[in-house]
Coordinates of N, CA and C and ligand atoms in Angstrom, one line a residue:
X1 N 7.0 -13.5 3.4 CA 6.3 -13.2 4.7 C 6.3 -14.4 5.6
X2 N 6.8 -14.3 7.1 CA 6.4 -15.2 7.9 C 5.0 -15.2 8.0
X3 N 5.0 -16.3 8.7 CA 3.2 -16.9 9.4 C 3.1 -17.8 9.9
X4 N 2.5 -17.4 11.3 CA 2.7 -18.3 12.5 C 1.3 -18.9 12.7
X5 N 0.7 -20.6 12.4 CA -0.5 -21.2 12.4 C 0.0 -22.0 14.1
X6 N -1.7 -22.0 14.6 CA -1.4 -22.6 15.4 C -2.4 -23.5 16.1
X7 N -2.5 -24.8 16.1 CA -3.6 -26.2 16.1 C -3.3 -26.9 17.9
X8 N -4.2 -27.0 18.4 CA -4.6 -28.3 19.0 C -3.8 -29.4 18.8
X9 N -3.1 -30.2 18.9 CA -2.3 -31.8 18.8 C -3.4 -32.8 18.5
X10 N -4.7 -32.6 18.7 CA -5.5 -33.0 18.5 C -6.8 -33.0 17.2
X11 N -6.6 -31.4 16.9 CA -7.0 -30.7 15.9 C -6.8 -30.7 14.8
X12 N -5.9 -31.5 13.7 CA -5.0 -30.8 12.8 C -6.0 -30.4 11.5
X13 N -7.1 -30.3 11.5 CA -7.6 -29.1 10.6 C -8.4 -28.1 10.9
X14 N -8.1 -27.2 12.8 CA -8.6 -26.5 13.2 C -7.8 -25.7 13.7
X15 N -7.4 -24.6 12.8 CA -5.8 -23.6 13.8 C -7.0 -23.1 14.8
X16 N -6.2 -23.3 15.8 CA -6.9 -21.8 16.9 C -6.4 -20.5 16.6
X17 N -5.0 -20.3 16.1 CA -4.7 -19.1 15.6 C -4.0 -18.9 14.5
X18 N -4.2 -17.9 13.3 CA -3.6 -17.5 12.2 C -2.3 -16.1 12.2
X19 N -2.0 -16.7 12.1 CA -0.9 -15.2 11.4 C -0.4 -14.9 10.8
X20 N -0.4 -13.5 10.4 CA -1.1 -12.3 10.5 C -2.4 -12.5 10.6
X21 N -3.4 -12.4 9.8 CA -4.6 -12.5 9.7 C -5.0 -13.0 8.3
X22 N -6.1 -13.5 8.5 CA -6.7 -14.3 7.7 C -8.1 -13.5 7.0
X23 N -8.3 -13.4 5.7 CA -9.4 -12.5 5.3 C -9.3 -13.2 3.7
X24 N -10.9 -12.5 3.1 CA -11.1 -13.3 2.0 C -10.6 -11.6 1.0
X25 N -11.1 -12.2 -0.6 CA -10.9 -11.4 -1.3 C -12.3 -9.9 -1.3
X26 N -13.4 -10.6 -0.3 CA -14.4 -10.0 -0.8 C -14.5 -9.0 0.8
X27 N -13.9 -9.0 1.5 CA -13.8 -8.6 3.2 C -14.2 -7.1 2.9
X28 N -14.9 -6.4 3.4 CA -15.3 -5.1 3.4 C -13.7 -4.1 4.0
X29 N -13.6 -3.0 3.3 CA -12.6 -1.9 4.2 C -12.6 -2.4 6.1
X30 N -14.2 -2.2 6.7 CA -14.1 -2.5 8.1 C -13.3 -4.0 8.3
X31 N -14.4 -4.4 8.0 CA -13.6 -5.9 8.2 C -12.1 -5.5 8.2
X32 N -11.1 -5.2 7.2 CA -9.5 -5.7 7.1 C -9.0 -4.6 8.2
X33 N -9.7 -3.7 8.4 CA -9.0 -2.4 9.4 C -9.6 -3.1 10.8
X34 N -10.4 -3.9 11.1 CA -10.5 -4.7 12.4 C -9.5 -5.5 12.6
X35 N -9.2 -6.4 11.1 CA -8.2 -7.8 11.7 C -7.0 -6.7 11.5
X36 N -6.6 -6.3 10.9 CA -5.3 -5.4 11.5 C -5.1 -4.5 12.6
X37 N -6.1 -4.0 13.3 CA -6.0 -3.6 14.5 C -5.1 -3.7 15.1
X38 N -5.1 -4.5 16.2 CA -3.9 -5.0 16.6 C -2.4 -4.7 16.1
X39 N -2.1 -4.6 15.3 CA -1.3 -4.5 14.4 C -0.9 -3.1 14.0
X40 N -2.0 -2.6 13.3 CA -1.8 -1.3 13.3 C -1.7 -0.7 14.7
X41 N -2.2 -0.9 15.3 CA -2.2 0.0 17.2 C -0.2 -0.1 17.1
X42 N 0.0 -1.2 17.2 CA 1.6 -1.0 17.4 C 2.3 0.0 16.3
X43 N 2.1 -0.5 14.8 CA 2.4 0.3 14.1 C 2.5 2.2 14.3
X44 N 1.4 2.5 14.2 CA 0.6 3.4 14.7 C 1.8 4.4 15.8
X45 N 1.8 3.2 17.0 CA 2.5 3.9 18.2 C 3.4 4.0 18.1
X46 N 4.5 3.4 17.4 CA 6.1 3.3 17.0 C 5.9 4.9 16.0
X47 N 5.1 5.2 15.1 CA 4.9 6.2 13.9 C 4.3 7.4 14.1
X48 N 3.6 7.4 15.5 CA 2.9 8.6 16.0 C 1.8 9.0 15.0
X49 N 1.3 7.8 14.3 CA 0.3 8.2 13.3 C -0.9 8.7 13.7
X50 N -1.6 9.5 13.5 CA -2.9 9.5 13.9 C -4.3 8.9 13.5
X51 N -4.0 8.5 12.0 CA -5.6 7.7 11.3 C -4.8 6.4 10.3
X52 N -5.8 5.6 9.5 CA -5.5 4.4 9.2 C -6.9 4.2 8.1
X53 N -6.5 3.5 7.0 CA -8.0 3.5 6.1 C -7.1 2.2 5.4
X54 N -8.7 1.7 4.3 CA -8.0 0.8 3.6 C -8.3 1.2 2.0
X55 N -7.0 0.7 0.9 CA -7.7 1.3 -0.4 C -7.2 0.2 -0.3
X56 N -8.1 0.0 -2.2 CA -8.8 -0.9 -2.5 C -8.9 -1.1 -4.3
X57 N -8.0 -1.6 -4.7 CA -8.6 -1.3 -6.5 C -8.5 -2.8 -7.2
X58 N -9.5 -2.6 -7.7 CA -9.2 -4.4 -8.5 C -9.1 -3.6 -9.9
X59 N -9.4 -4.7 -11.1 CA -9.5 -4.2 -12.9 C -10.9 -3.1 -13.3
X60 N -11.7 -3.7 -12.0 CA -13.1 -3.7 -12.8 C -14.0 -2.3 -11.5
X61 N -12.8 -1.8 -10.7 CA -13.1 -0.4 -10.2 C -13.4 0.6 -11.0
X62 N -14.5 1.4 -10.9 CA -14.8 2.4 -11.7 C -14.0 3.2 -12.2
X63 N -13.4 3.8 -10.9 CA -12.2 4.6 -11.4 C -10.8 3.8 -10.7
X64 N -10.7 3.0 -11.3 CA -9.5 2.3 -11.6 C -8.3 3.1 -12.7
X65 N -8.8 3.5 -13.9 CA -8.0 4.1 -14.4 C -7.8 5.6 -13.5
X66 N -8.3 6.5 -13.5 CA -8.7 7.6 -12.9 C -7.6 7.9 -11.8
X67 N -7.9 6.5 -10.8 CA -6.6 6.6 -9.4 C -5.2 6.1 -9.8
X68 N -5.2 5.0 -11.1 CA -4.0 5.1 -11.7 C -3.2 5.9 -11.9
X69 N -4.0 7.0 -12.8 CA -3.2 8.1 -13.3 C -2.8 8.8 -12.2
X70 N -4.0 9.1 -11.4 CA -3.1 9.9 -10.1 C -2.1 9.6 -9.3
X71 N -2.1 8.6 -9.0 CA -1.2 7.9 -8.6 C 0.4 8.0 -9.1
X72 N 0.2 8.2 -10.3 CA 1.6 7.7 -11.5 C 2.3 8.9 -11.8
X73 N 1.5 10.2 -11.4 CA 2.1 11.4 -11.6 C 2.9 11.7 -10.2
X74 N 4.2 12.4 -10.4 CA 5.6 12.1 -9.7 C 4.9 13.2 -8.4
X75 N 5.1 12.1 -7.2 CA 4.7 13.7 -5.9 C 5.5 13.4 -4.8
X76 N 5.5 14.5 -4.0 CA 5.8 14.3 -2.5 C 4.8 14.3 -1.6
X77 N 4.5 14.0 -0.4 CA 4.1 13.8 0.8 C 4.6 14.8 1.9
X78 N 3.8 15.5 2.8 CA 4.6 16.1 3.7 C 4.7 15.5 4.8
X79 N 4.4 13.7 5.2 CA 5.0 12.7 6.3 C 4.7 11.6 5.0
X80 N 5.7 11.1 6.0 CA 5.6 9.5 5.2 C 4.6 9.2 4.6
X81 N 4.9 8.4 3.7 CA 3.6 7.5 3.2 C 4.0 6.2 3.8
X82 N 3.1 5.5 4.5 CA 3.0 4.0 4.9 C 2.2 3.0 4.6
X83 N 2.5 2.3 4.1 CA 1.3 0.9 3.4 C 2.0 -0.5 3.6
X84 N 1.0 -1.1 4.2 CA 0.9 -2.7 4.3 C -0.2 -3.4 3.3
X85 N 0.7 -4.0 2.5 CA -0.4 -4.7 1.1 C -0.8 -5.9 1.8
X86 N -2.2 -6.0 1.8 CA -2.7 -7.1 2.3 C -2.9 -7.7 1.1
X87 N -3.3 -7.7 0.2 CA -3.6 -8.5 -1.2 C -3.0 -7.8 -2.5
X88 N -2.4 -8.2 -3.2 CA -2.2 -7.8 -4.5 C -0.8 -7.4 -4.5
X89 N -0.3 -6.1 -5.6 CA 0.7 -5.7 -5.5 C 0.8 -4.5 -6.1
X90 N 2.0 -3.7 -6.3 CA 2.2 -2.7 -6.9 C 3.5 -2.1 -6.6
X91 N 3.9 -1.3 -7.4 CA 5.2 -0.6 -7.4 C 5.2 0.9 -6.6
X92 N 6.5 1.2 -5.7 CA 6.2 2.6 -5.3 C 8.0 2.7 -6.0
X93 N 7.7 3.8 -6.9 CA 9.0 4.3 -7.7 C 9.4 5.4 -7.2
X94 N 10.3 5.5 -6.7 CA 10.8 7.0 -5.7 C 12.1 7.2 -6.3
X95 N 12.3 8.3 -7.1 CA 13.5 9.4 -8.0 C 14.1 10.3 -6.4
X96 N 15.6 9.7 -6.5 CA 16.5 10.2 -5.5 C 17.6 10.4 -5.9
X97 N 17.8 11.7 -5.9 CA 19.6 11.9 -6.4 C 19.8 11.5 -8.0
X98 N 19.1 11.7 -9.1 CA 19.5 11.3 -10.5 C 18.9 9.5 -10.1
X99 N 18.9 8.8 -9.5 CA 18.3 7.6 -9.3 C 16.8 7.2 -9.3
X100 N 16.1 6.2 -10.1 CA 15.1 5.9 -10.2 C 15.4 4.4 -8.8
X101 N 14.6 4.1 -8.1 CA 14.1 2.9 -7.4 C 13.3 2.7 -7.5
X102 N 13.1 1.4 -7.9 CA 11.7 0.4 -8.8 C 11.4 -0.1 -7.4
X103 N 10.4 0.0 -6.6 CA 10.6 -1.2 -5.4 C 9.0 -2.1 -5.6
X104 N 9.2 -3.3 -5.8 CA 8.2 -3.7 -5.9 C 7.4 -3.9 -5.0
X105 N 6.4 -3.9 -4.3 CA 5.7 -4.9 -3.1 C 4.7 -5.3 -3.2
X106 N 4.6 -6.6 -2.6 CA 3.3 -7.6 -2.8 C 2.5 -7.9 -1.3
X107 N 1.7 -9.0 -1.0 CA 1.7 -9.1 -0.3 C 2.2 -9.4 1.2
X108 N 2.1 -8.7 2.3 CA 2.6 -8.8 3.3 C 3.9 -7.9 3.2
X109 N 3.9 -6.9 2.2 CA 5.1 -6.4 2.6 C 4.3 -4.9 3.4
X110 N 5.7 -4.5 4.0 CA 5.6 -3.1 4.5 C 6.3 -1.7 3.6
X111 N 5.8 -0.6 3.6 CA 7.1 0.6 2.9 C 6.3 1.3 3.2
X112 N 7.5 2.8 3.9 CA 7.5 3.5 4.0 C 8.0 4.6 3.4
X113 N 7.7 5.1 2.8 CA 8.2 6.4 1.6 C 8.8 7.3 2.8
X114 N 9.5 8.1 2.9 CA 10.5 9.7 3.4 C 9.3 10.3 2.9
X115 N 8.6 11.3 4.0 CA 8.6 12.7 3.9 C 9.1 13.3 3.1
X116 N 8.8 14.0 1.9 CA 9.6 14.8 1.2 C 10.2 14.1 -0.4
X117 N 10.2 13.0 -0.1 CA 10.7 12.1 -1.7 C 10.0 12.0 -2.6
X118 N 10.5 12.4 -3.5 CA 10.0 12.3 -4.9 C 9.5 10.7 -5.5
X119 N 8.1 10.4 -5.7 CA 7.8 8.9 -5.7 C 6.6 9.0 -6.7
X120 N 6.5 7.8 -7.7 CA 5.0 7.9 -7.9 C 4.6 5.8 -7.4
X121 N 3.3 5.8 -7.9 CA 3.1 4.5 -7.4 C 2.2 3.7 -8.6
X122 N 2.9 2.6 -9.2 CA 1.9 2.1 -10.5 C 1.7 0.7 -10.4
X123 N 0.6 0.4 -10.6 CA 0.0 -0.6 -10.3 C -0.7 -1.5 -11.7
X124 N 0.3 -0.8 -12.8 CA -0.2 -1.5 -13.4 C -1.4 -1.3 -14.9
X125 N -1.9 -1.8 -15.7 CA -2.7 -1.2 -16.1 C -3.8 -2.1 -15.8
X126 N -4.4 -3.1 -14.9 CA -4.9 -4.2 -14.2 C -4.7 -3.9 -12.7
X127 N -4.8 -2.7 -12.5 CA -4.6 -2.2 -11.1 C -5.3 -3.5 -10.0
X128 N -4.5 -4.0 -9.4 CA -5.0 -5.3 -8.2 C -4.6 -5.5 -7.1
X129 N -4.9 -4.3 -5.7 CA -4.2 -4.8 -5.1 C -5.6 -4.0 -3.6
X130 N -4.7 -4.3 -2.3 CA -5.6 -4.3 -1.4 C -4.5 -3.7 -0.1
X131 N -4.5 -2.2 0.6 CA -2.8 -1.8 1.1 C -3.8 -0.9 2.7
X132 N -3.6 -1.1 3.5 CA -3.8 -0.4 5.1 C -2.8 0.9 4.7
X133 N -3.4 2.0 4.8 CA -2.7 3.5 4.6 C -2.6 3.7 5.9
X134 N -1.4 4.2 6.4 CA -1.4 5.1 7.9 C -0.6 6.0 7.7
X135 N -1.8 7.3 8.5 CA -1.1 8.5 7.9 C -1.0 9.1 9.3
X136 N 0.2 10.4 9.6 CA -0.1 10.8 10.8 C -1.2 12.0 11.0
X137 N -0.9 12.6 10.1 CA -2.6 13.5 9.7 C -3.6 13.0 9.5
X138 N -4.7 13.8 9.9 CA -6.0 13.6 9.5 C -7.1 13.5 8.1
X139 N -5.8 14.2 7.4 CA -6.7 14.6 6.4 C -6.4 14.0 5.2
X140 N -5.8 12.7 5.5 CA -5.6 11.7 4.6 C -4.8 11.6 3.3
X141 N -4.8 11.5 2.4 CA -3.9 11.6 1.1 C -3.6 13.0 0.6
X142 N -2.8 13.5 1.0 CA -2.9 14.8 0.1 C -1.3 14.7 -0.4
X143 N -0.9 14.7 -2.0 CA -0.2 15.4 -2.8 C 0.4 16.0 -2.9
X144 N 1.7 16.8 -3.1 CA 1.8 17.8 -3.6 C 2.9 17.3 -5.3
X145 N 2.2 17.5 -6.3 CA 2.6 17.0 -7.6 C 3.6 18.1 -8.5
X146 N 4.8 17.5 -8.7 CA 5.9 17.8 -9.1 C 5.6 18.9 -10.9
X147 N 4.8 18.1 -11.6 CA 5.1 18.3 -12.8 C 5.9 17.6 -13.8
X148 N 6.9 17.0 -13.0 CA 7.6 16.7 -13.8 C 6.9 14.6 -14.4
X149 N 7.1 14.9 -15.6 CA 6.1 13.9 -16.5 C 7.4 12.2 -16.6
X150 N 8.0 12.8 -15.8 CA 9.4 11.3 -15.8 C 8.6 9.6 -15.5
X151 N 7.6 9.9 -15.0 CA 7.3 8.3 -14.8 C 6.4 7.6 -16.2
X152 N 6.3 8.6 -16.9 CA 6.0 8.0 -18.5 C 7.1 7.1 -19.1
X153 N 8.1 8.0 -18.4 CA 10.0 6.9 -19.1 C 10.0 5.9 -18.3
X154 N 9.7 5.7 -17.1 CA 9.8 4.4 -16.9 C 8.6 3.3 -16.0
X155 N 8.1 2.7 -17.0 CA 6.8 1.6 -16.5 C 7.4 0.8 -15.8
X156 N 6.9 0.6 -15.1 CA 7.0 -0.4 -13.6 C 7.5 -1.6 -14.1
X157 N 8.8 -2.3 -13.2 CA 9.0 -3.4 -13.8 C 8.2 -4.6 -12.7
X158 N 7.5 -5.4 -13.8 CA 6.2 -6.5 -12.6 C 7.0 -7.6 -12.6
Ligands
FE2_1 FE1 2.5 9.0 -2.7

């Protein structure tokens, strides 16, 4: 990931500006959906998305296992799925044509899943990571789950 810091000649342990954005591990959902703003708005307008949230799972989330599993069972989406990992990481595995793709992403990356692809997303059994959802619907994460039990054959490669 690029990142553009930027100091005073005068300054050199005061950036006036950070980039991307700068946030701690403990930053509230508002908080990170403020400093991405900006950011999202462009995103957003290139994607015709309509809403934007932030999830959020460390080890020691309640239902950390609970959103694992859901997550891990094989589905489609009827728009894209889009996520920017602001902290942590995890895998989105998308089965195409007899093909599995492992795609890892961490920090600062971007992915957007196809409308329609067969994908699940695993994070792990230490689930830790921190991702801006933009969806073009309103109604936020909705599923539609395949059945088919294939992402038991293959665990994420970390
Ligand atoms: Fe998904």
């Amino acid at each position: 990931m690029s990142r553009l810091t930027i100091f005073a000649d005068s300054a050199p342990g005061t950036p006036i500006l950070e980039s991307p954005v700068a946030l701690s591990q403990d930053d509230s959902a508002e908080t990170i959906l403020a400093a991405y703003r900006p950011y999202l708005d462009a995103l957003m307008g290139e994607t015709g998305a309509g809403s934007a949230d932030v999830v959020k799972l460390t080890p020691d989330h309640p239902q950390a296992q609970v959103l694992r599993e859901k997550f891990l069972q094989e589905h489609i989406h009827s728009e894209d799925e889009v996520r920017f990992f602001v902290e942590g990481a995890g895998n989105f595995v998308l089965h195409l044509n007899g093909t599995i793709y492992d795609a890892r992403c961490e920090k600062g990356d971007l992915i957007s899943v196809p409308a329609g692809t067969k994908h699940w997303f695993d994070a792990g059994l230490a689930p830790s990571f921190t991702a801006l959802r933009v969806f073009s619907h309103t109604d936020g994460w909705v599923a539609n789950f395949t059945g088919d039990d294939i992402s038991n054959r293959f665990p994420a490669v970390v």
